[in-house]
Amino acid sequence: MEKPFKHVEESQVVISELMLPSHSNFNGKIHGGYILSLLDQIAFACASKHSGDYCVTASVDTVDFLRPIEIGELVTMKASVNYVGNTSMVIGIRVEAENIQTGKKKHCNSSYITMVAKTKEGKSVKIPGLILTNDHDVRRFLKSMKRIEMKKTRSKEYKELDFSTEKHYEKLEGKRVQLKLD
């Protein structure tokens, strides 16, 4: 029988992985693309655990790379369902890197990914609601609501903007651009 609501803790996922030289970029730091891949994997696991269904990434809402991750550090990702709609959920992910020799940890990344539950045929599936049991859970839910509202406003405003170039030439003055139009 399907649960109409689930506690946040029931869907939380934690993964840890040692960062290897094969994960690094040309500067010797861990490649952001590799971290994005791990973020998508843990978001899938967390969302699928909450919904009980297959989930797909609808949008990567925010990815803030705060500090570089070094080769040899142990990266731990902690994912939670921060918000639920009817078929979608916002997964919040915290990324920490630990120097395994010293035990020193650093917060490297915060991410918010929207996932949607789907049937095998690709139809969206209603998901369980969320039981919030403390101020931290409530704050994360409210912040997700605000991010969703801001995203909708930004999208609406962007669509309404007139990008006719001749109306906006003056906005390019003083910018690092040269106009060489035919």
Short mmCIF file of C-alpha atoms in Angstrom, two decimals:
data_model
loop_
_atom_site.label_atom_id
_atom_site.label_comp_id
_atom_site.label_asym_id
_atom_site.label_seq_id
_atom_site.Cartn_x
_atom_site.Cartn_y
_atom_site.Cartn_z
CA MET A 1 0.00 0.00 0.00
CA GLU A 2 1.24 3.45 -0.94
CA LYS A 3 2.09 5.87 1.87
CA PRO A 4 0.37 9.24 1.49
CA PHE A 5 3.22 10.97 3.38
CA LYS A 6 6.83 10.13 4.24
CA HIS A 7 9.28 11.55 6.76
CA VAL A 8 12.25 13.42 5.28
CA GLU A 9 14.62 10.89 6.90
CA GLU A 10 13.02 7.97 5.04
CA SER A 11 14.38 9.18 1.71
CA GLN A 12 17.75 10.62 2.70
CA VAL A 13 20.78 9.22 0.91
CA VAL A 14 24.48 9.59 1.72
CA ILE A 15 27.28 8.52 -0.59
CA SER A 16 31.04 8.84 -0.22
CA GLU A 17 33.70 8.43 -2.85
CA LEU A 18 37.45 8.86 -2.87
CA MET A 19 38.54 11.35 -5.54
CA LEU A 20 41.04 9.83 -7.95
CA PRO A 21 43.42 11.39 -10.49
CA SER A 22 41.09 10.17 -13.26
CA HIS A 23 38.42 12.55 -11.87
CA SER A 24 40.62 15.63 -12.18
CA ASN A 25 40.67 18.47 -14.69
CA PHE A 26 43.72 20.06 -16.33
CA ASN A 27 44.34 22.16 -13.22
CA GLY A 28 44.62 19.12 -10.93
CA LYS A 29 41.29 19.75 -9.17
CA ILE A 30 38.29 17.45 -9.38
CA HIS A 31 36.37 18.15 -12.56
CA GLY A 32 33.05 19.93 -12.02
CA GLY A 33 31.43 17.68 -14.61
CA TYR A 34 32.31 14.63 -12.55
CA ILE A 35 30.72 16.20 -9.47
CA LEU A 36 27.62 17.05 -11.54
CA SER A 37 27.35 13.40 -12.56
CA LEU A 38 27.50 12.30 -8.91
CA LEU A 39 24.92 14.95 -7.98
CA ASP A 40 22.53 13.59 -10.60
CA GLN A 41 23.04 10.02 -9.34
CA ILE A 42 22.32 10.84 -5.71
CA ALA A 43 19.35 13.02 -6.66
CA PHE A 44 17.94 10.06 -8.61
CA ALA A 45 18.47 7.71 -5.66
CA CYS A 46 16.87 10.10 -3.15
CA ALA A 47 13.89 10.91 -5.39
CA SER A 48 13.29 7.28 -6.31
CA LYS A 49 13.50 6.28 -2.67
CA HIS A 50 10.88 8.90 -1.77
CA SER A 51 8.51 8.23 -4.67
CA GLY A 52 8.96 4.49 -5.01
CA ASP A 53 9.11 5.05 -8.76
CA TYR A 54 11.61 5.75 -11.50
CA CYS A 55 12.58 9.43 -11.53
CA VAL A 56 14.03 11.75 -14.13
CA THR A 57 15.89 15.02 -13.80
CA ALA A 58 13.56 17.88 -14.71
CA SER A 59 16.00 20.70 -13.97
CA VAL A 60 19.23 21.46 -12.23
CA ASP A 61 18.03 24.52 -10.36
CA THR A 62 21.16 25.58 -8.53
CA VAL A 63 24.72 24.34 -8.38
CA ASP A 64 27.05 26.47 -6.31
CA PHE A 65 30.69 25.39 -6.51
CA LEU A 66 32.05 26.93 -3.33
CA ARG A 67 35.50 25.37 -2.94
CA PRO A 68 37.67 23.13 -5.12
CA ILE A 69 37.96 19.42 -4.36
CA GLU A 70 41.43 17.89 -4.37
CA ILE A 71 42.62 14.51 -5.60
CA GLY A 72 42.74 12.11 -2.63
CA GLU A 73 39.92 13.78 -0.70
CA LEU A 74 36.90 11.78 0.40
CA VAL A 75 33.77 13.40 -1.00
CA THR A 76 30.52 12.86 0.86
CA MET A 77 27.18 13.88 -0.62
CA LYS A 78 24.06 14.13 1.53
CA ALA A 79 20.71 14.30 -0.27
CA SER A 80 17.25 15.07 1.12
CA VAL A 81 13.84 15.73 -0.32
CA ASN A 82 13.39 19.41 0.53
CA TYR A 83 10.08 19.98 -1.26
CA VAL A 84 7.34 17.95 -2.93
CA GLY A 85 4.66 18.89 -5.42
CA ASN A 86 2.21 16.45 -7.00
CA THR A 87 4.72 14.61 -9.19
CA SER A 88 7.94 16.54 -8.67
CA MET A 89 10.33 17.05 -5.80
CA VAL A 90 13.30 19.27 -5.06
CA ILE A 91 16.32 17.36 -3.85
CA GLY A 92 18.80 19.36 -1.79
CA ILE A 93 22.37 18.07 -1.83
CA ARG A 94 25.30 19.09 0.36
CA VAL A 95 28.79 18.13 -0.80
CA GLU A 96 31.67 17.96 1.65
CA ALA A 97 35.27 16.98 1.02
CA GLU A 98 37.46 15.52 3.74
CA ASN A 99 41.23 15.34 3.86
CA ILE A 100 41.51 11.74 5.03
CA GLN A 101 44.93 12.30 6.64
CA THR A 102 43.91 15.27 8.78
CA GLY A 103 40.15 14.73 9.06
CA LYS A 104 39.56 18.36 8.07
CA LYS A 105 36.25 18.80 6.22
CA LYS A 106 35.10 21.60 3.93
CA HIS A 107 31.71 22.43 2.41
CA CYS A 108 32.33 22.39 -1.35
CA ASN A 109 28.96 22.49 -3.03
CA SER A 110 25.25 23.03 -2.48
CA SER A 111 22.82 21.91 -5.14
CA TYR A 112 19.09 21.79 -5.75
CA ILE A 113 17.75 19.45 -8.41
CA THR A 114 14.11 18.98 -9.42
CA MET A 115 13.17 15.37 -10.11
CA VAL A 116 9.89 13.99 -11.48
CA ALA A 117 8.49 10.50 -10.81
CA LYS A 118 7.50 8.60 -13.96
CA THR A 119 5.85 5.33 -14.95
CA LYS A 120 7.58 2.94 -17.35
CA GLU A 121 5.43 4.48 -20.07
CA GLY A 122 6.74 7.95 -19.22
CA LYS A 123 3.67 9.37 -17.49
CA SER A 124 4.16 11.47 -14.36
CA VAL A 125 3.23 9.72 -11.11
CA LYS A 126 1.77 11.27 -7.96
CA ILE A 127 4.30 11.11 -5.14
CA PRO A 128 3.93 10.93 -1.35
CA GLY A 129 3.73 14.15 0.60
CA LEU A 130 6.40 15.15 3.07
CA ILE A 131 6.24 15.03 6.86
CA LEU A 132 8.20 17.95 8.32
CA THR A 133 9.22 17.31 11.93
CA ASN A 134 11.56 20.20 12.79
CA ASP A 135 12.39 23.82 11.98
CA HIS A 136 15.23 22.75 9.68
CA ASP A 137 12.85 20.72 7.47
CA VAL A 138 10.30 23.54 7.42
CA ARG A 139 12.97 26.12 6.52
CA ARG A 140 14.25 23.95 3.62
CA PHE A 141 10.68 23.45 2.34
CA LEU A 142 9.95 27.20 2.50
CA LYS A 143 13.25 28.08 0.81
CA SER A 144 12.42 25.63 -1.99
CA MET A 145 9.01 27.25 -2.40
CA LYS A 146 10.70 30.64 -2.72
CA ARG A 147 13.25 29.35 -5.27
CA ILE A 148 10.39 27.87 -7.34
CA GLU A 149 8.52 31.19 -7.19
CA MET A 150 11.65 33.12 -8.20
CA LYS A 151 12.31 30.69 -11.06
CA LYS A 152 8.78 31.18 -12.42
CA THR A 153 9.08 34.97 -12.15
CA ARG A 154 12.49 35.00 -13.85
CA SER A 155 11.22 32.79 -16.68
CA LYS A 156 8.12 34.95 -17.21
CA GLU A 157 10.13 38.19 -17.20
CA TYR A 158 12.71 36.77 -19.60
CA LYS A 159 10.04 35.69 -22.08
CA GLU A 160 8.48 39.17 -21.95
CA LEU A 161 11.73 41.02 -22.71
CA ASP A 162 12.20 42.52 -26.13
CA PHE A 163 15.66 41.68 -27.41
CA SER A 164 15.46 43.72 -30.61
CA THR A 165 19.09 44.70 -30.96
CA GLU A 166 18.57 48.23 -32.29
CA LYS A 167 16.62 49.10 -29.11
CA HIS A 168 19.48 48.05 -26.87
CA TYR A 169 22.73 49.22 -28.46
CA GLU A 170 23.28 51.78 -25.70
CA LYS A 171 23.34 48.98 -23.11
CA LEU A 172 26.47 47.63 -24.79
CA GLU A 173 28.43 50.86 -24.27
CA GLY A 174 31.29 50.38 -21.84
CA LYS A 175 31.09 46.57 -22.11
CA ARG A 176 33.93 44.43 -23.40
CA VAL A 177 32.39 43.93 -26.81
CA GLN A 178 32.93 45.24 -30.33
CA LEU A 179 30.03 45.55 -32.76
CA LYS A 180 30.88 44.56 -36.32
CA LEU A 181 27.44 44.15 -37.79
CA ASP A 182 26.82 43.87 -41.53
#
